[in-house]
Amino acid sequence: MAELFALPFATGLTLAILLPLVGVWLRLRDEWLAALAVGHLAGAGAILALSFSLPGLLGAGALAVAGMLGRHLPGTGNSAYAWLILAGWAITLLIAANSTLGETLARQLIEGQLYFTGPIELGVAIALLGFTLVLRTRINRNELASRLLPATTRAEGKQRQRLSVLADALIAIVLAAGTLSIGLMATFALVFLPAWATFGHAGNWRRASIGAVVFGLLSYLLAFAVALALDQPFAPTLVVTLLVVTTIARLVPPTGD
Amino acid sequence: MLLSLHEVITAPSGRREPRIGPVSLCVDTGEAVALTGPNGAGKSTLLAAITGRTPILAGSIHLAAGTRLQLVEQSGRPDNDLPVSGRDFLDLADADAAPPAPVSDWLDQRLDTLSGGQRQLLRIWAGLTAPADLVLLDEPSNNLDDTSRAILQRLLRDRPVGRSLLLVSHDPELLTNDCHRLVAMPEHGNG
């Protein structure tokens, strides 16, 4: 029994560290809605790829990266992400309804399928965590500088944009991997809620990043245990756990460090 | 000469009108030069042109080879609900992490718990002490009370030796006491 859940548990655990790290970048950008938009596109991309007998992650990653890079077009922002959510949702369900895969696969992507993940999903998650940790310091500085310090020269602005595009691609692939492993809403919850909880109270950037990961990890461990013990679907259990834990954290008045 | 502008005409980014200038000025090493003029004269746009973020329509801008610029704008994006401390901010700017009091008292506070004036002084300290040869300051005394203006003047005087300033301001006290020369913008344009 324990062996059956070992790989899915490890995959989810890796994502519970990875997705909150991505979440603090998206919240810093004020673009947390991107997580939901890119997740929808990843779902559509996966269904599209599978309907052509291609690997789901390939299609999910490609469409997710394309959607994320769209933020560099003029006039984009949360309105564009809302547009992408609707497009991704409609495309996913239409392709599912008109392919041999049927609605089952689309539902799995939306509801999550952690228990069916295997070594490939775990390998992808660990590789992405490795990339994220290696690039984290550079991306942190770049994202913070873009928000707080205007680029002094045009050359500096271009350099920042190059690193920002790299961050976009990484974020998009992480979101795609999350959507395919734990589902759309669980991915969104792990991106949005831990960052939301810690941004209110953390005294500095480092504490906020660590706090988000701690919230993600603790909620994941609790949700995994509850879902197994009570025989509940994992994704909604995780979302409820995150909602409760992070809302309590957000409501507690800051101590002033 | 660190920076020289010769008969520069520019316009707000991406447009050809309204035209700003012509402006000629120069800044030497260690010098503090003030750029003054009425609202809408295009002082901020001229700073953007110096940093290369706004194209110039005529004239020339010459920066000595290897000159590093710092720009401290009037205000950045709001930083509400952002877990960034004063120390984080100075680290991000590669600025001197040991500012004089009272700026040093704000280092362990989040930026969104500081007043607008305190944030402004912290940004100015960061700009003045970050690695740069020429610091462009856009209206540094705007919205500062008398106490904060006194602190600002102290920060400007205590800036690292040899660091040049190009300072946009309407503040007569700042212009008289802390600048070596004054350049007036022509009274037209919109920037």
PDB file of N, CA and C in Angstrom, chain A residues 27-30 140-142 144-156 196 198-206 208 250, chain B residues 51-55 69-71 73 76-85 88-89 91-94 108-112 123 126:
ATOM      1  N   ARG A  27       2.952  36.827  -7.532  1.00  0.00           N
ATOM      2  CA  ARG A  27       2.312  37.830  -6.671  1.00  0.00           C
ATOM      3  C   ARG A  27       3.124  39.128  -6.690  1.00  0.00           C
ATOM      4  N   LEU A  28       4.425  39.004  -6.711  1.00  0.00           N
ATOM      5  CA  LEU A  28       5.281  40.200  -6.804  1.00  0.00           C
ATOM      6  C   LEU A  28       4.965  40.984  -8.073  1.00  0.00           C
ATOM      7  N   ARG A  29       4.690  40.252  -9.146  1.00  0.00           N
ATOM      8  CA  ARG A  29       4.355  40.917 -10.407  1.00  0.00           C
ATOM      9  C   ARG A  29       2.919  41.430 -10.436  1.00  0.00           C
ATOM     10  N   ASP A  30       2.129  41.083  -9.406  1.00  0.00           N
ATOM     11  CA  ASP A  30       0.683  41.365  -9.432  1.00  0.00           C
ATOM     12  C   ASP A  30       0.019  40.609 -10.577  1.00  0.00           C
ATOM     13  N   ASN A 140      14.889  36.177  -8.481  1.00  0.00           N
ATOM     14  CA  ASN A 140      14.423  37.023  -7.370  1.00  0.00           C
ATOM     15  C   ASN A 140      14.869  38.467  -7.550  1.00  0.00           C
ATOM     16  N   ARG A 141      16.160  38.662  -7.774  1.00  0.00           N
ATOM     17  CA  ARG A 141      16.707  40.028  -7.908  1.00  0.00           C
ATOM     18  C   ARG A 141      16.091  40.746  -9.100  1.00  0.00           C
ATOM     19  N   ASN A 142      15.960  39.997 -10.195  1.00  0.00           N
ATOM     20  CA  ASN A 142      15.427  40.613 -11.407  1.00  0.00           C
ATOM     21  C   ASN A 142      13.967  41.031 -11.230  1.00  0.00           C
ATOM     22  N   LEU A 144      12.374  41.578  -8.369  1.00  0.00           N
ATOM     23  CA  LEU A 144      12.268  42.660  -7.383  1.00  0.00           C
ATOM     24  C   LEU A 144      12.719  43.987  -7.984  1.00  0.00           C
ATOM     25  N   ALA A 145      13.802  43.944  -8.744  1.00  0.00           N
ATOM     26  CA  ALA A 145      14.298  45.186  -9.355  1.00  0.00           C
ATOM     27  C   ALA A 145      13.287  45.729 -10.360  1.00  0.00           C
ATOM     28  N   SER A 146      12.666  44.829 -11.124  1.00  0.00           N
ATOM     29  CA  SER A 146      11.672  45.289 -12.109  1.00  0.00           C
ATOM     30  C   SER A 146      10.514  45.988 -11.413  1.00  0.00           C
ATOM     31  N   ARG A 147      10.193  45.521 -10.202  1.00  0.00           N
ATOM     32  CA  ARG A 147       9.072  46.110  -9.476  1.00  0.00           C
ATOM     33  C   ARG A 147       9.481  47.393  -8.729  1.00  0.00           C
ATOM     34  N   LEU A 148      10.687  47.380  -8.141  1.00  0.00           N
ATOM     35  CA  LEU A 148      11.029  48.458  -7.207  1.00  0.00           C
ATOM     36  C   LEU A 148      12.031  49.484  -7.734  1.00  0.00           C
ATOM     37  N   LEU A 149      12.841  49.073  -8.690  1.00  0.00           N
ATOM     38  CA  LEU A 149      13.862  49.996  -9.198  1.00  0.00           C
ATOM     39  C   LEU A 149      13.724  50.121 -10.702  1.00  0.00           C
ATOM     40  N   PRO A 150      13.431  51.287 -11.194  1.00  0.00           N
ATOM     41  CA  PRO A 150      13.313  51.425 -12.650  1.00  0.00           C
ATOM     42  C   PRO A 150      14.659  51.173 -13.323  1.00  0.00           C
ATOM     43  N   ALA A 151      14.618  50.574 -14.489  1.00  0.00           N
ATOM     44  CA  ALA A 151      15.867  50.343 -15.225  1.00  0.00           C
ATOM     45  C   ALA A 151      16.499  51.686 -15.527  1.00  0.00           C
ATOM     46  N   THR A 152      17.777  51.824 -15.213  1.00  0.00           N
ATOM     47  CA  THR A 152      18.424  53.113 -15.402  1.00  0.00           C
ATOM     48  C   THR A 152      18.741  53.366 -16.869  1.00  0.00           C
ATOM     49  N   THR A 153      19.151  52.342 -17.574  1.00  0.00           N
ATOM     50  CA  THR A 153      19.486  52.530 -18.980  1.00  0.00           C
ATOM     51  C   THR A 153      18.690  51.556 -19.838  1.00  0.00           C
ATOM     52  N   ARG A 154      18.666  51.831 -21.127  1.00  0.00           N
ATOM     53  CA  ARG A 154      17.953  50.955 -22.053  1.00  0.00           C
ATOM     54  C   ARG A 154      18.595  49.559 -22.062  1.00  0.00           C
ATOM     55  N   ALA A 155      19.936  49.531 -22.002  1.00  0.00           N
ATOM     56  CA  ALA A 155      20.642  48.244 -22.018  1.00  0.00           C
ATOM     57  C   ALA A 155      20.263  47.407 -20.794  1.00  0.00           C
ATOM     58  N   GLU A 156      20.177  48.089 -19.659  1.00  0.00           N
ATOM     59  CA  GLU A 156      19.802  47.381 -18.430  1.00  0.00           C
ATOM     60  C   GLU A 156      18.376  46.851 -18.541  1.00  0.00           C
ATOM     61  N   TRP A 196      -0.087  34.595  -0.845  1.00  0.00           N
ATOM     62  CA  TRP A 196      -1.066  35.543  -0.291  1.00  0.00           C
ATOM     63  C   TRP A 196      -0.947  35.605   1.233  1.00  0.00           C
ATOM     64  N   THR A 198       1.684  34.812   3.198  1.00  0.00           N
ATOM     65  CA  THR A 198       2.942  35.334   3.758  1.00  0.00           C
ATOM     66  C   THR A 198       3.204  36.790   3.379  1.00  0.00           C
ATOM     67  N   PHE A 199       2.679  37.242   2.255  1.00  0.00           N
ATOM     68  CA  PHE A 199       2.953  38.625   1.847  1.00  0.00           C
ATOM     69  C   PHE A 199       2.396  39.620   2.872  1.00  0.00           C
ATOM     70  N   GLY A 200       1.326  39.211   3.557  1.00  0.00           N
ATOM     71  CA  GLY A 200       0.717  40.129   4.521  1.00  0.00           C
ATOM     72  C   GLY A 200       1.576  40.372   5.751  1.00  0.00           C
ATOM     73  N   HIS A 201       2.350  39.350   6.160  1.00  0.00           N
ATOM     74  CA  HIS A 201       3.021  39.422   7.463  1.00  0.00           C
ATOM     75  C   HIS A 201       4.542  39.418   7.415  1.00  0.00           C
ATOM     76  N   ALA A 202       5.125  38.762   6.431  1.00  0.00           N
ATOM     77  CA  ALA A 202       6.580  38.548   6.456  1.00  0.00           C
ATOM     78  C   ALA A 202       7.323  39.877   6.501  1.00  0.00           C
ATOM     79  N   GLY A 203       8.365  39.935   7.323  1.00  0.00           N
ATOM     80  CA  GLY A 203       9.092  41.189   7.495  1.00  0.00           C
ATOM     81  C   GLY A 203      10.050  41.495   6.366  1.00  0.00           C
ATOM     82  N   ASN A 204      10.406  40.485   5.607  1.00  0.00           N
ATOM     83  CA  ASN A 204      11.291  40.728   4.462  1.00  0.00           C
ATOM     84  C   ASN A 204      11.062  39.654   3.398  1.00  0.00           C
ATOM     85  N   TRP A 205      11.775  39.813   2.287  1.00  0.00           N
ATOM     86  CA  TRP A 205      11.521  38.957   1.130  1.00  0.00           C
ATOM     87  C   TRP A 205      11.896  37.501   1.416  1.00  0.00           C
ATOM     88  N   ARG A 206      12.999  37.295   2.122  1.00  0.00           N
ATOM     89  CA  ARG A 206      13.457  35.938   2.393  1.00  0.00           C
ATOM     90  C   ARG A 206      12.415  35.194   3.245  1.00  0.00           C
ATOM     91  N   ALA A 208       9.301  35.810   3.458  1.00  0.00           N
ATOM     92  CA  ALA A 208       8.082  35.586   2.673  1.00  0.00           C
ATOM     93  C   ALA A 208       8.238  34.330   1.802  1.00  0.00           C
ATOM     94  N   ARG A 250      -3.482  34.546   7.444  1.00  0.00           N
ATOM     95  CA  ARG A 250      -3.664  35.917   6.951  1.00  0.00           C
ATOM     96  C   ARG A 250      -4.431  36.776   7.967  1.00  0.00           C
TER      97      ARG A 250
ATOM     98  N   THR B  51      19.084  58.681 -20.175  1.00  0.00           N
ATOM     99  CA  THR B  51      19.270  57.256 -19.884  1.00  0.00           C
ATOM    100  C   THR B  51      19.018  56.382 -21.113  1.00  0.00           C
ATOM    101  N   GLY B  52      18.630  56.989 -22.226  1.00  0.00           N
ATOM    102  CA  GLY B  52      18.406  56.222 -23.455  1.00  0.00           C
ATOM    103  C   GLY B  52      17.031  55.589 -23.531  1.00  0.00           C
ATOM    104  N   ARG B  53      16.157  55.921 -22.591  1.00  0.00           N
ATOM    105  CA  ARG B  53      14.828  55.301 -22.596  1.00  0.00           C
ATOM    106  C   ARG B  53      13.843  56.087 -23.453  1.00  0.00           C
ATOM    107  N   THR B  54      14.217  57.286 -23.818  1.00  0.00           N
ATOM    108  CA  THR B  54      13.409  58.103 -24.727  1.00  0.00           C
ATOM    109  C   THR B  54      14.329  58.589 -25.844  1.00  0.00           C
ATOM    110  N   PRO B  55      13.911  58.429 -27.108  1.00  0.00           N
ATOM    111  CA  PRO B  55      14.803  58.854 -28.195  1.00  0.00           C
ATOM    112  C   PRO B  55      14.924  60.372 -28.273  1.00  0.00           C
ATOM    113  N   LEU B  69      25.228  55.131 -14.664  1.00  0.00           N
ATOM    114  CA  LEU B  69      24.139  56.045 -14.291  1.00  0.00           C
ATOM    115  C   LEU B  69      23.249  55.425 -13.221  1.00  0.00           C
ATOM    116  N   GLN B  70      22.699  56.274 -12.379  1.00  0.00           N
ATOM    117  CA  GLN B  70      21.626  55.868 -11.472  1.00  0.00           C
ATOM    118  C   GLN B  70      20.514  56.885 -11.644  1.00  0.00           C
ATOM    119  N   LEU B  71      19.300  56.401 -11.745  1.00  0.00           N
ATOM    120  CA  LEU B  71      18.162  57.307 -11.855  1.00  0.00           C
ATOM    121  C   LEU B  71      17.243  57.104 -10.651  1.00  0.00           C
ATOM    122  N   GLU B  73      13.701  58.146  -9.633  1.00  0.00           N
ATOM    123  CA  GLU B  73      12.503  58.802 -10.164  1.00  0.00           C
ATOM    124  C   GLU B  73      11.650  59.371  -9.037  1.00  0.00           C
ATOM    125  N   GLY B  76       7.870  55.339  -7.478  1.00  0.00           N
ATOM    126  CA  GLY B  76       7.785  54.057  -8.163  1.00  0.00           C
ATOM    127  C   GLY B  76       6.371  53.525  -8.082  1.00  0.00           C
ATOM    128  N   ARG B  77       6.199  52.245  -8.445  1.00  0.00           N
ATOM    129  CA  ARG B  77       4.885  51.610  -8.286  1.00  0.00           C
ATOM    130  C   ARG B  77       4.585  51.482  -6.801  1.00  0.00           C
ATOM    131  N   PRO B  78       3.314  51.503  -6.414  1.00  0.00           N
ATOM    132  CA  PRO B  78       2.985  51.335  -4.999  1.00  0.00           C
ATOM    133  C   PRO B  78       3.504  49.982  -4.490  1.00  0.00           C
ATOM    134  N   ASP B  79       4.035  49.968  -3.261  1.00  0.00           N
ATOM    135  CA  ASP B  79       4.566  48.710  -2.765  1.00  0.00           C
ATOM    136  C   ASP B  79       3.740  48.187  -1.595  1.00  0.00           C
ATOM    137  N   ASN B  80       2.427  48.402  -1.652  1.00  0.00           N
ATOM    138  CA  ASN B  80       1.539  47.873  -0.624  1.00  0.00           C
ATOM    139  C   ASN B  80       1.532  46.358  -0.662  1.00  0.00           C
ATOM    140  N   ASP B  81       1.462  45.754   0.520  1.00  0.00           N
ATOM    141  CA  ASP B  81       1.384  44.288   0.646  1.00  0.00           C
ATOM    142  C   ASP B  81       2.586  43.594   0.013  1.00  0.00           C
ATOM    143  N   LEU B  82       3.727  44.253   0.068  1.00  0.00           N
ATOM    144  CA  LEU B  82       4.939  43.665  -0.502  1.00  0.00           C
ATOM    145  C   LEU B  82       5.938  43.435   0.642  1.00  0.00           C
ATOM    146  N   PRO B  83       6.352  42.172   0.832  1.00  0.00           N
ATOM    147  CA  PRO B  83       7.235  41.882   1.975  1.00  0.00           C
ATOM    148  C   PRO B  83       8.691  42.221   1.670  1.00  0.00           C
ATOM    149  N   VAL B  84       8.964  43.495   1.513  1.00  0.00           N
ATOM    150  CA  VAL B  84      10.331  43.932   1.199  1.00  0.00           C
ATOM    151  C   VAL B  84      10.753  44.943   2.266  1.00  0.00           C
ATOM    152  N   SER B  85      11.855  44.668   2.926  1.00  0.00           N
ATOM    153  CA  SER B  85      12.336  45.568   3.985  1.00  0.00           C
ATOM    154  C   SER B  85      13.266  46.625   3.379  1.00  0.00           C
ATOM    155  N   ASP B  88      16.367  44.913   2.389  1.00  0.00           N
ATOM    156  CA  ASP B  88      16.200  44.222   1.099  1.00  0.00           C
ATOM    157  C   ASP B  88      16.411  45.216  -0.048  1.00  0.00           C
ATOM    158  N   PHE B  89      15.819  46.409   0.131  1.00  0.00           N
ATOM    159  CA  PHE B  89      15.852  47.407  -0.932  1.00  0.00           C
ATOM    160  C   PHE B  89      17.276  47.879  -1.208  1.00  0.00           C
ATOM    161  N   ASP B  91      20.004  46.288  -0.520  1.00  0.00           N
ATOM    162  CA  ASP B  91      20.751  45.152  -1.076  1.00  0.00           C
ATOM    163  C   ASP B  91      20.457  45.020  -2.575  1.00  0.00           C
ATOM    164  N   LEU B  92      19.200  45.181  -2.921  1.00  0.00           N
ATOM    165  CA  LEU B  92      18.791  45.077  -4.321  1.00  0.00           C
ATOM    166  C   LEU B  92      19.479  46.145  -5.179  1.00  0.00           C
ATOM    167  N   ALA B  93      19.622  47.332  -4.603  1.00  0.00           N
ATOM    168  CA  ALA B  93      20.236  48.445  -5.346  1.00  0.00           C
ATOM    169  C   ALA B  93      21.766  48.416  -5.278  1.00  0.00           C
ATOM    170  N   ASP B  94      22.334  47.424  -4.567  1.00  0.00           N
ATOM    171  CA  ASP B  94      23.790  47.380  -4.332  1.00  0.00           C
ATOM    172  C   ASP B  94      24.269  48.658  -3.662  1.00  0.00           C
ATOM    173  N   ASP B 108      14.962  47.720   8.961  1.00  0.00           N
ATOM    174  CA  ASP B 108      14.284  46.459   9.265  1.00  0.00           C
ATOM    175  C   ASP B 108      12.768  46.581   9.194  1.00  0.00           C
ATOM    176  N   GLN B 109      12.311  47.681   8.662  1.00  0.00           N
ATOM    177  CA  GLN B 109      10.860  47.840   8.462  1.00  0.00           C
ATOM    178  C   GLN B 109      10.505  47.542   7.012  1.00  0.00           C
ATOM    179  N   ARG B 110       9.281  47.057   6.809  1.00  0.00           N
ATOM    180  CA  ARG B 110       8.810  46.859   5.441  1.00  0.00           C
ATOM    181  C   ARG B 110       8.588  48.224   4.785  1.00  0.00           C
ATOM    182  N   LEU B 111       8.812  48.262   3.476  1.00  0.00           N
ATOM    183  CA  LEU B 111       8.616  49.535   2.766  1.00  0.00           C
ATOM    184  C   LEU B 111       7.186  50.036   2.904  1.00  0.00           C
ATOM    185  N   ASP B 112       6.214  49.096   2.940  1.00  0.00           N
ATOM    186  CA  ASP B 112       4.822  49.548   2.997  1.00  0.00           C
ATOM    187  C   ASP B 112       4.403  50.013   4.396  1.00  0.00           C
ATOM    188  N   ARG B 123      15.064  55.706  -0.949  1.00  0.00           N
ATOM    189  CA  ARG B 123      15.355  55.536  -2.394  1.00  0.00           C
ATOM    190  C   ARG B 123      16.482  56.476  -2.812  1.00  0.00           C
ATOM    191  N   ALA B 126      19.715  55.074  -1.605  1.00  0.00           N
ATOM    192  CA  ALA B 126      20.093  53.941  -2.468  1.00  0.00           C
ATOM    193  C   ALA B 126      20.692  54.455  -3.773  1.00  0.00           C
TER     194      ALA B 126
END
